[in-house]
Structures are given as structure tokens and as C-alpha cells.
CSV table of C-alpha atoms and ligand atoms in Angstrom, one decimal:
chain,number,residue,atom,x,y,z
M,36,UNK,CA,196.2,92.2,19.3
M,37,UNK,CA,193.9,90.7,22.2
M,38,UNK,CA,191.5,87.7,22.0
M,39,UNK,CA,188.4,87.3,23.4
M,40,UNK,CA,190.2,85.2,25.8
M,41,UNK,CA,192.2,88.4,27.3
M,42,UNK,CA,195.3,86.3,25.2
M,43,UNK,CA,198.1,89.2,23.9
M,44,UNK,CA,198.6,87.9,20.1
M,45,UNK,CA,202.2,88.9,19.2
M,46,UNK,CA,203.3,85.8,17.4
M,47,UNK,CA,202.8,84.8,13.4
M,48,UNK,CA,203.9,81.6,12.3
M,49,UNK,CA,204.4,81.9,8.5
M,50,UNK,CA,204.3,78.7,6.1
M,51,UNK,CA,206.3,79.9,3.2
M,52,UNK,CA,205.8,76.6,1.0
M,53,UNK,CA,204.8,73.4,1.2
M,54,UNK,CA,207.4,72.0,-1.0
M,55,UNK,CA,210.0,70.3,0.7
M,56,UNK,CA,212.8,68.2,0.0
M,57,UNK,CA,212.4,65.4,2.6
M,58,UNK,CA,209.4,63.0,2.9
M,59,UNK,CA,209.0,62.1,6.4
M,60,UNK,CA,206.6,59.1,6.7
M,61,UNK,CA,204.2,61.2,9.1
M,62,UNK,CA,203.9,64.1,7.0
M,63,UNK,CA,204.6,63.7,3.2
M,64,UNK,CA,203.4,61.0,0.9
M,65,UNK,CA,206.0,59.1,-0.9
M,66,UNK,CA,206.1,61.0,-3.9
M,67,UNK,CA,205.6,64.5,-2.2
M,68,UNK,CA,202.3,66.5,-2.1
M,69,UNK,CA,201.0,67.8,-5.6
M,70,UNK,CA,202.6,71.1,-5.7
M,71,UNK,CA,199.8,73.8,-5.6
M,72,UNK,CA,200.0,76.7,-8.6
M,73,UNK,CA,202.3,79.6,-8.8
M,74,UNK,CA,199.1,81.5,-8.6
M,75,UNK,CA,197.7,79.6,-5.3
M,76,UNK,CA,201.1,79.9,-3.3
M,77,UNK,CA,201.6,83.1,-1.5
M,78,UNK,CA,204.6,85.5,-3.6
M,79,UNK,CA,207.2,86.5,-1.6
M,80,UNK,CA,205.9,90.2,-2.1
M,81,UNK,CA,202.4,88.9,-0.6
M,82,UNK,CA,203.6,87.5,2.3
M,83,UNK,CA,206.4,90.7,3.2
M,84,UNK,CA,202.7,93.1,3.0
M,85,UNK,CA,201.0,90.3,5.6
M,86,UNK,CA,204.0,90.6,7.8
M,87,UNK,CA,204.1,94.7,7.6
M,88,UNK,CA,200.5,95.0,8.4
M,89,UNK,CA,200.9,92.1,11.2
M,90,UNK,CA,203.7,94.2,13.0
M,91,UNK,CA,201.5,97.3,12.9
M,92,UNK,CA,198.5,95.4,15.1
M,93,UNK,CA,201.5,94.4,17.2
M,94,UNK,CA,202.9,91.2,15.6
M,95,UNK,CA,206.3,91.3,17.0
M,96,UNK,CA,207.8,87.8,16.6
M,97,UNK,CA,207.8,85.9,13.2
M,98,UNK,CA,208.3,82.4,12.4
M,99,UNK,CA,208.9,81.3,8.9
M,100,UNK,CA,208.5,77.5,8.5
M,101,UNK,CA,206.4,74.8,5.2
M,102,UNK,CA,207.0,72.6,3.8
M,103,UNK,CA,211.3,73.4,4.3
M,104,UNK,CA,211.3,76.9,4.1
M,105,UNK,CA,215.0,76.8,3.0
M,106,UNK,CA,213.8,75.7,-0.6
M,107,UNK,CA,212.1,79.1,-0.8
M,108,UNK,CA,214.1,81.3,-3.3
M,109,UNK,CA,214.3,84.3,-1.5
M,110,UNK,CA,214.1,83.2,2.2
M,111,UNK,CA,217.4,85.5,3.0
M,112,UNK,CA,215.8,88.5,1.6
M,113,UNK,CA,212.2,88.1,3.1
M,114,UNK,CA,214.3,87.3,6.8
M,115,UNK,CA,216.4,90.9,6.2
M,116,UNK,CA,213.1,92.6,5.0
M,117,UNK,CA,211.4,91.5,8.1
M,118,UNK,CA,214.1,92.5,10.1
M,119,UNK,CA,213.9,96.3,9.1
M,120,UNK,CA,210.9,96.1,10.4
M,121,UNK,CA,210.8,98.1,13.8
M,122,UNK,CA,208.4,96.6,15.6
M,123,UNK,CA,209.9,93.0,15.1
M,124,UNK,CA,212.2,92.0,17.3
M,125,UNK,CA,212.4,87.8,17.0
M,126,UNK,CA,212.8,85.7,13.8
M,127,UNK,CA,213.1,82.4,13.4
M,128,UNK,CA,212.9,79.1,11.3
M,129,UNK,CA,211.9,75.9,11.5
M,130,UNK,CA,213.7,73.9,9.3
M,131,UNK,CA,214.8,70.0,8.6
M,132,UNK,CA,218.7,71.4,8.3
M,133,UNK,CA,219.7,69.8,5.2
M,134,UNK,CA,220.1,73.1,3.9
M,135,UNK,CA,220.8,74.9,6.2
M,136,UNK,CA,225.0,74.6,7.6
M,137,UNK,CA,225.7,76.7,4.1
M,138,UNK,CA,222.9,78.9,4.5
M,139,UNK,CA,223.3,79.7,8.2
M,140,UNK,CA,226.1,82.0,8.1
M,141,UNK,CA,223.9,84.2,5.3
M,142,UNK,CA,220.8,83.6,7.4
M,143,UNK,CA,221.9,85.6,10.8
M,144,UNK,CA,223.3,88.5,8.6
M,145,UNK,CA,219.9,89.0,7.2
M,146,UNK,CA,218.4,89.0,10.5
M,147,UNK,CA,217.6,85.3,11.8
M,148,UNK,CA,217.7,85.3,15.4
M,149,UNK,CA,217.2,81.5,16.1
M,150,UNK,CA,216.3,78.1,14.8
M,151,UNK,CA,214.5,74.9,15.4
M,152,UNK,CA,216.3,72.2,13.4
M,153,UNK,CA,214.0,68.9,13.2
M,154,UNK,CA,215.5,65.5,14.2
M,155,UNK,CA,214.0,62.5,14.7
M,156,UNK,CA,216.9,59.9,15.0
M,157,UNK,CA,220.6,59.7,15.8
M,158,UNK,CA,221.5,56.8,13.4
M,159,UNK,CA,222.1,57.8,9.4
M,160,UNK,CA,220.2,54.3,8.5
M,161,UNK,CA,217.3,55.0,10.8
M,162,UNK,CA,217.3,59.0,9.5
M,163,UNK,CA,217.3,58.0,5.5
M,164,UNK,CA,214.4,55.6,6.4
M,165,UNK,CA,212.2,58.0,8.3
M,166,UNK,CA,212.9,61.1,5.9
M,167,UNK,CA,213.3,58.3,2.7
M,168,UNK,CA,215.9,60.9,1.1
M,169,UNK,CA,217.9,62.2,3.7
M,170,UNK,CA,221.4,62.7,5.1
M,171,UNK,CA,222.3,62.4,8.7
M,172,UNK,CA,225.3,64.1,8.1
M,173,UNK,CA,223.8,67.6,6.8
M,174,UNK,CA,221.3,68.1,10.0
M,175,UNK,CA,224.9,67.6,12.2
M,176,UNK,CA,226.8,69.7,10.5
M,177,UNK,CA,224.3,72.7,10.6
M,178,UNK,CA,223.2,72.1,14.0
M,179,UNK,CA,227.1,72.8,15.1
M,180,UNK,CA,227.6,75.6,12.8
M,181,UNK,CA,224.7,77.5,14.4
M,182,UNK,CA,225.8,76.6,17.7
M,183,UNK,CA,229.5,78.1,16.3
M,184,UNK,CA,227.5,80.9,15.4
M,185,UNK,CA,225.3,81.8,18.3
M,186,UNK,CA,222.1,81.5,16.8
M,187,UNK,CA,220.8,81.4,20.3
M,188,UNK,CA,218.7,79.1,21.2
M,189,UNK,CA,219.0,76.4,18.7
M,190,UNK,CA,216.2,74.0,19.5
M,191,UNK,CA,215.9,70.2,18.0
M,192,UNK,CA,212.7,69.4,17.3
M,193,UNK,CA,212.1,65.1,17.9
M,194,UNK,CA,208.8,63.5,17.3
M,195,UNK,CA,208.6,60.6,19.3
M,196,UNK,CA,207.3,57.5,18.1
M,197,UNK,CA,206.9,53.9,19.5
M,198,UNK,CA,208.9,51.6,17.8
M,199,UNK,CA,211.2,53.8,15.7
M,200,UNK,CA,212.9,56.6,17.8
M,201,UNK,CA,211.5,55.6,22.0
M,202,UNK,CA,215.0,53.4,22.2
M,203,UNK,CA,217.1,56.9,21.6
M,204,UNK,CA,215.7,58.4,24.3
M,205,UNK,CA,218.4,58.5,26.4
M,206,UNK,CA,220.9,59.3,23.7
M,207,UNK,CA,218.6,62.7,22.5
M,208,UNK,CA,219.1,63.4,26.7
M,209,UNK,CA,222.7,62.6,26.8
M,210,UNK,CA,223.1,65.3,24.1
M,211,UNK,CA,222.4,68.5,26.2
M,212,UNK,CA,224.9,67.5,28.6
M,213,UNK,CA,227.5,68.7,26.9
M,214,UNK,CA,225.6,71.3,23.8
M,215,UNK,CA,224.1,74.2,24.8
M,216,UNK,CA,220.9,73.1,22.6
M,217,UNK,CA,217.0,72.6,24.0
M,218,UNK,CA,215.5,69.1,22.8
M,219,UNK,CA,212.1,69.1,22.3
M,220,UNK,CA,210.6,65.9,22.2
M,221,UNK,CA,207.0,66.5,20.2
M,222,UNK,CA,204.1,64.5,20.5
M,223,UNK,CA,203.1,62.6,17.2
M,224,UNK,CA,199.9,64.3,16.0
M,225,UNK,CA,196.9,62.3,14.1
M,226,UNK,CA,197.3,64.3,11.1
M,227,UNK,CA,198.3,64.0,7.5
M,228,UNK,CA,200.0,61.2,6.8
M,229,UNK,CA,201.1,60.9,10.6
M,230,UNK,CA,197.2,59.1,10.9
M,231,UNK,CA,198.2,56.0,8.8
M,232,UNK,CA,201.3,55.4,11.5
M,233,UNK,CA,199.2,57.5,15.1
M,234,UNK,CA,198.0,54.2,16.8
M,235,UNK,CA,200.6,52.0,16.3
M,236,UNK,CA,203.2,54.5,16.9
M,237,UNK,CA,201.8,57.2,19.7
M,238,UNK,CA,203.7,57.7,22.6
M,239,UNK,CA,202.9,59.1,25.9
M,240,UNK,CA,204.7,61.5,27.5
M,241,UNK,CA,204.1,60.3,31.2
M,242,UNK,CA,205.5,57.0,30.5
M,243,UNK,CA,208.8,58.8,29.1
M,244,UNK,CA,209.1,60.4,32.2
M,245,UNK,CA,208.5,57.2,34.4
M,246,UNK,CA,211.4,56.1,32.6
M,247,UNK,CA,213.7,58.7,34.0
M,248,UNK,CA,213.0,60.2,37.6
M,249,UNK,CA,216.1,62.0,37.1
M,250,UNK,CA,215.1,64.4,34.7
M,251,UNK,CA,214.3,67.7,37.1
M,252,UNK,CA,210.9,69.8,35.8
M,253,UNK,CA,212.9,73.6,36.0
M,254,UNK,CA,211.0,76.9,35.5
M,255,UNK,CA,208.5,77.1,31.8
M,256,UNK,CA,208.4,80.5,30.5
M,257,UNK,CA,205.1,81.8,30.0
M,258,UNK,CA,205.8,81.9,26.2
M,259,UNK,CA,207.1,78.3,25.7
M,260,UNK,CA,205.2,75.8,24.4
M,261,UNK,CA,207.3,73.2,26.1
M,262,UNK,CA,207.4,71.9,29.4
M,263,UNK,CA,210.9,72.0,30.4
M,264,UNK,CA,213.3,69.5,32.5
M,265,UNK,CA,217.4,69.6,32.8
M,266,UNK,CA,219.8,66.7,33.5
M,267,UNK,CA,221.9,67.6,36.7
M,268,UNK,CA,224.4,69.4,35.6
M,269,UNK,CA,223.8,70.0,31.7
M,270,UNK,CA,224.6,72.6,29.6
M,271,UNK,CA,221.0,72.1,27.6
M,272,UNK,CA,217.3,71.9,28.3
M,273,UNK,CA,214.9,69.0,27.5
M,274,UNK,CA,211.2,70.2,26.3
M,275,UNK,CA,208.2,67.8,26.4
M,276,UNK,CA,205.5,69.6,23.6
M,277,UNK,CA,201.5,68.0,23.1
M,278,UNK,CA,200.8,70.3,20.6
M,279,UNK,CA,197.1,69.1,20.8
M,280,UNK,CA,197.0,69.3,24.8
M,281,UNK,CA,196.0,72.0,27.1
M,282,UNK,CA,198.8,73.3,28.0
M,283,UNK,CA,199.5,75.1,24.7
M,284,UNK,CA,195.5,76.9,25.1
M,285,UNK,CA,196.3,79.4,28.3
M,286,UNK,CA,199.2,81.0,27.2
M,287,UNK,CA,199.2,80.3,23.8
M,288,UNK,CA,200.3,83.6,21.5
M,289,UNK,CA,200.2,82.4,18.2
M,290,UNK,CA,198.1,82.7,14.9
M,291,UNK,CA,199.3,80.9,11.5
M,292,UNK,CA,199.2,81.8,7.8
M,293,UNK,CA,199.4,78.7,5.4
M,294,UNK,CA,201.2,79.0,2.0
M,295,UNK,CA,198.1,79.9,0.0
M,296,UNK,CA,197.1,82.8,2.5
M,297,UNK,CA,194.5,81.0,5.1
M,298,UNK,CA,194.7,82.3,8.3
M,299,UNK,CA,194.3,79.5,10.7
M,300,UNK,CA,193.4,81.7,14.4
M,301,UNK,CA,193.5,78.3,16.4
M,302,UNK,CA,195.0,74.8,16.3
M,303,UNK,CA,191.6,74.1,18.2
M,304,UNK,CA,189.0,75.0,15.2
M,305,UNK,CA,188.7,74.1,12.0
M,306,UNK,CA,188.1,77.9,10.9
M,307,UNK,CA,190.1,79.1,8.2
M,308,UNK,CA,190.1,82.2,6.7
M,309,UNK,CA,191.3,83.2,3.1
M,310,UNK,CA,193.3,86.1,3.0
M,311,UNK,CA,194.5,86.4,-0.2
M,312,UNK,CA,191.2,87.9,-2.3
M,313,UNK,CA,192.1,90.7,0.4
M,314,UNK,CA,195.7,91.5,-0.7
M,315,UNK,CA,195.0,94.4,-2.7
M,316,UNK,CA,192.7,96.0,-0.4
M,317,UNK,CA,195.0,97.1,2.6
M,318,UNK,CA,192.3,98.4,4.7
M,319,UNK,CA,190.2,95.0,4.3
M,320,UNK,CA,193.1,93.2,5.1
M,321,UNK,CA,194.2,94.9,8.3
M,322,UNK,CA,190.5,94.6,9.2
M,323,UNK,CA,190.1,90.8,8.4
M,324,UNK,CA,194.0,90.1,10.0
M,325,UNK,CA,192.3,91.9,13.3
M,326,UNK,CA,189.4,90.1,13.2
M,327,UNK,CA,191.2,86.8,13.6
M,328,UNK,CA,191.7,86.6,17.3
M,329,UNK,CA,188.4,86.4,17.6
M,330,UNK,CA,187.8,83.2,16.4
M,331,UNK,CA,190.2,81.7,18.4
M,332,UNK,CA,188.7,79.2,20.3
M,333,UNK,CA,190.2,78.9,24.2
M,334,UNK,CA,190.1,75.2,25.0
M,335,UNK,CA,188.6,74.4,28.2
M,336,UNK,CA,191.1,72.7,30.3
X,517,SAM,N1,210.3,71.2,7.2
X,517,SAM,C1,210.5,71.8,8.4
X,517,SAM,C2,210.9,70.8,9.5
X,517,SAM,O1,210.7,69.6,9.3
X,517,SAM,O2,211.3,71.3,10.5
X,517,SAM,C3,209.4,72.7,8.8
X,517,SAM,C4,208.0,72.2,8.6
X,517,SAM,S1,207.6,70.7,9.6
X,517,SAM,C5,205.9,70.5,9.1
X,517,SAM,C6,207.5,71.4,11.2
X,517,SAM,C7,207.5,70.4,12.3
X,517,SAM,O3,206.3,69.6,12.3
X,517,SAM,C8,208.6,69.4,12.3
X,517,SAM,O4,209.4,69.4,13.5
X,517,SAM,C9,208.0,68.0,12.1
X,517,SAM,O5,208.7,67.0,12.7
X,517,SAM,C10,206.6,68.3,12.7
X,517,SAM,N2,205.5,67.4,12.2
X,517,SAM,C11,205.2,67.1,11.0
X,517,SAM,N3,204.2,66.2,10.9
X,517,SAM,C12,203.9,65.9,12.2
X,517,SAM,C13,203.0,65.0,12.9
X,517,SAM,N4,202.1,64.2,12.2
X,517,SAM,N5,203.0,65.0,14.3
X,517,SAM,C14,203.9,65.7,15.0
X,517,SAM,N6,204.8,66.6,14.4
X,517,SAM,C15,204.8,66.7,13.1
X,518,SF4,FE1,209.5,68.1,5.1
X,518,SF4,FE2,209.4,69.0,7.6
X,518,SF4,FE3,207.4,67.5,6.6
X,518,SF4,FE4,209.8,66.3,7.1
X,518,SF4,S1,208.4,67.3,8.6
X,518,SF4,S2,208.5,66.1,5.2
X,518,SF4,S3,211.1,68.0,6.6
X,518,SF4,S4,207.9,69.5,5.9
């Protein structure tokens, strides 16, 4: 798939819930979300026919992420369905990793090629405040047994935030020194419930990088969303992402399907667009799933 902006489409980002078993301040309330319906949520059926006629208009890399989408009965079986698909040749998760160091092992047999494991802190106190229910301990453990098991590249994912997580900076850095890992510090976005904590916490990327003239700005590629740096000598990679910045618009490959089958084409529009009445119409849906990178909107930079 092209859009109109000459931009090759080969990327689907897949939310497969959006239940989760953390609550990170920024993103669920307290008390979670209210679970949508059996009958709103995309069935694991559903989304495999999505993906199938995705990798036919040339889909070729799949991301399954929520919610956690470790909590998804099933996730093994819809990773090793995915990966008998020929035309797919990348798939990966993003996950928070408090399921994952048992799950890992089953994971790659099925056909998961790599991971993003989210991390906002370094200290256990600091992590059970910012997640409210979590443990530290489980996000270390599986982090090291996907290195152990070459789930290549593993990728920690750390929103950065004023006040809570700037003063670990350095010790996020000082951790690809010696791990082959790529942390990628995130901008905080103004969404969900990351708008009650935006102004007081944003953080700006430039000032970050004041901070440490060391860091050396090595070669992006064209498909990264990150803008990558090294420490002299390190095994690992640093990644600076503004998910709502430019950079992301010129190169960016990527459409998204939501857990109850809305098609969001851009980050940059507020276009949605329901797949689901389509799912028994597979001609419809190819034709609406083709559509899509039309309405991608090309921000001018
Ligand atoms: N539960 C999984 C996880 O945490 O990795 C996958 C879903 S989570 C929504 C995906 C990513 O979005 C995580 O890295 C999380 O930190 C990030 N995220 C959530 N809310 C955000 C916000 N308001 N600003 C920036 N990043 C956010
Ligand atoms: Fe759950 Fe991920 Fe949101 Fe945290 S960021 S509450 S782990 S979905």
C-alpha cells in the first residue's frame, strides 16, 4: 500500500485489548477503564482475517500491543498464526513485561521476533507508584530472559517526565553500556489521563540533551521512529521518540487498528474508521483496509 503522500504502508500496529493489568498514572484511571463488551472487542478470529487481508495489500510487519496484550488469552496462538503467514516477516509486542519472562520462551517459538518492554523507573518504590500495582522485579527478569534468548532487538520504552523519572536519566544511559538493549526515552503525550499530569510534567528533549554533550547522534534508519545516539563505547543504543513531532510524518509506515476494529490511518487526524460492520464482507473489507492510506494526513513540517 502507497499514500497519497508517495509513503510505502507495510506496517500494522494491532491493539489486541485494552484491559491491562497495570495502571500507569498517564494512561489508566485508578480503577482501570470500563471494560468494553465481548461483543465490542475484536475476537481473536476477527483480528487473524484483518491481519490475512493486510498481508495481502502488502502488510509485512505486525505489532500486537493494548491495553497489555499478554492478558489476551490466545496471544501465542494469534503470534504463530501470523507467522505462517508468508508475506510477514517481523512480529513484535509491546508490552509492560510483568508477564512476560514466563511467556517469552513460548512467545519466540510461536514466532515473535522482538519486543518493546515499557519502563519508566529503575527504583521498585518509584515503579509501584507510577504503575500503582506493579513489580519492579518482573519487568527485570523478562528484560534479561529475552536478552538470554535473542529476541533481537529488545527495546525499553521510558516516558520521561519532570519530576518523577528526569533524575534517572543517567542511570537509563548507563544501562546500554554494558546490555545490548535500545532505550527509548518517549515524550509524554497530552492524552488520556497523561493530560491531568502534561504541563506539570512535560519534558523537552533538547534540554535532555544539553545535559549530556556526550551522547554521539549515530545513523537513524529510515524506518525508526527514534532518533538515535550511543555512549562511547556501548554495547546499546539510546532513542529520543516525539511521537507527536515531525519527524515521525516523512517516513512514517504505519496504520493502527484499535480493539473494537477502528482503523486509525494517522496519529495526525482525528479520522477513524469502523471496520468491524465490514468483517463478513471480505471484498468490502479489503476495499475499506485499502482505502485507508488515503486519509492519512502528511503533516507539514
Ligand atoms: N501495555 C503495554 C505497555 O505499556 O508497553 C502496551 C500498551 S502502552 C499504551 C504502549 C506505550 O504507550 C507504553 O510504552 C506507554 O508508556 C506509552 N504511553 C501510554 N500513555 C502515554 C502518554 N500519555 N504519553 C506517552 N506515552 C504513553
Ligand atoms: Fe497498561 Fe501499558 Fe497503559 Fe501502563 S502504559 S497502564 S502498562 S496499557
Amino acid at each position: 500500500m502507497r499514500d497519497s503522500h508517495g509513503r510505502n504502508i507495510n506496517y500494522l500496529r494491532i491493539s489486541v485489548t485494552d484491559r491491562c493489568n497495570l495502571r500507569c498514572r498517564y494512561c489508566m484511571p485508578e480503577h482501570g477503564i470500563i471494560s468494553k463488551s465481548h461483543e465490542d472487542i475484536l475476537r481473536f478470529e476477527e483480528i487473524l482475517k484483518i491481519v490475512k487481508i493486510a498481508e495481502t495489500l502488502g502488510i509485512n510487519k505486525v505489532r500486537y500491543t493494548g491495553g497489555e496484550p499478554l492478558v489476551m488469552k490466545d496471544i501465542d496462538k494469534l503470534i504463530y498464526e501470523t507467522s505462517k503467514l508468508p508475506g510477514i516477516d517481523d512480529i513484535a509486542i509491546t508490552t509492560n513485561g510483568i508477564l512476560l519472562s514466563d511467556m517469552a520462551s513460548d512467545l519466540k517459538k510461536a514466532g515473535l521476533k522482538r519486543v518493546n518492554i515499557s519502563l519508566d523507573t529503575l527504583n521498585a518504590e518509584k515503579f509501584k507508584s507510577i504503575t500503582r500495582i506493579g513489580n519492579l522485579e518482573n519487568v527485570l527478569k523478562s528484560i534479561e530472559k529475552c536478552l538470554t534468548l535473542g529476541l533481537k532487538p529488545v527495546k525499553i520504552n521510558t516516558v520521561l517526565m519532570r519530576g518523577f523519572n528526569d533524575t534517572e536519566f543517567e542511570d537509563f544511559l548507563n544501562l546500554t553500556r554494558e546490555l545490548p538493549i535500545e532505550v527509548r526515552f518517549i515524550e509524554l503525550m497530552p492524552i488520556g489521563e497523561g493530560i491531568k499530569i502534561y504541563e506539570k510534567s512535560k519534558l523537552s528533549f533538547a534540554e535532555m540533551l544539553n545535559q549530556k554533550p556526550e551522547l554521539i547522534e549515530i545513523e537513524t534508519p529510515k524506518s525508526s521512529t527514534a532518533q538515535l545516539y550511543k555512549l562511547e563505547g556501548a554495547k546499546g543504543k539510546i532513542g529520543f521518540i516525539s511521537p507527536l513531532s515531525c519527524k515521525f510524518c516523512a517516513d512514517c509506515n504505519k496504520i493502527r487498528l484499535t480493539s473494537t476494529g477502528t482503523i486509525k490511518p494517522c496519529l495526525h487526524s482525528k479520522e477513524e474508521i469502523n471496520i468491524k460492520q465490514y468483517l463478513n464482507n471480505e471484498e468490502m473489507l479489503t476495499n475499506v483496509l485499502k482505502r485507508s492510506e488515503e486519509r492519512r494526513v502528511g503533516k507539514e513540517c
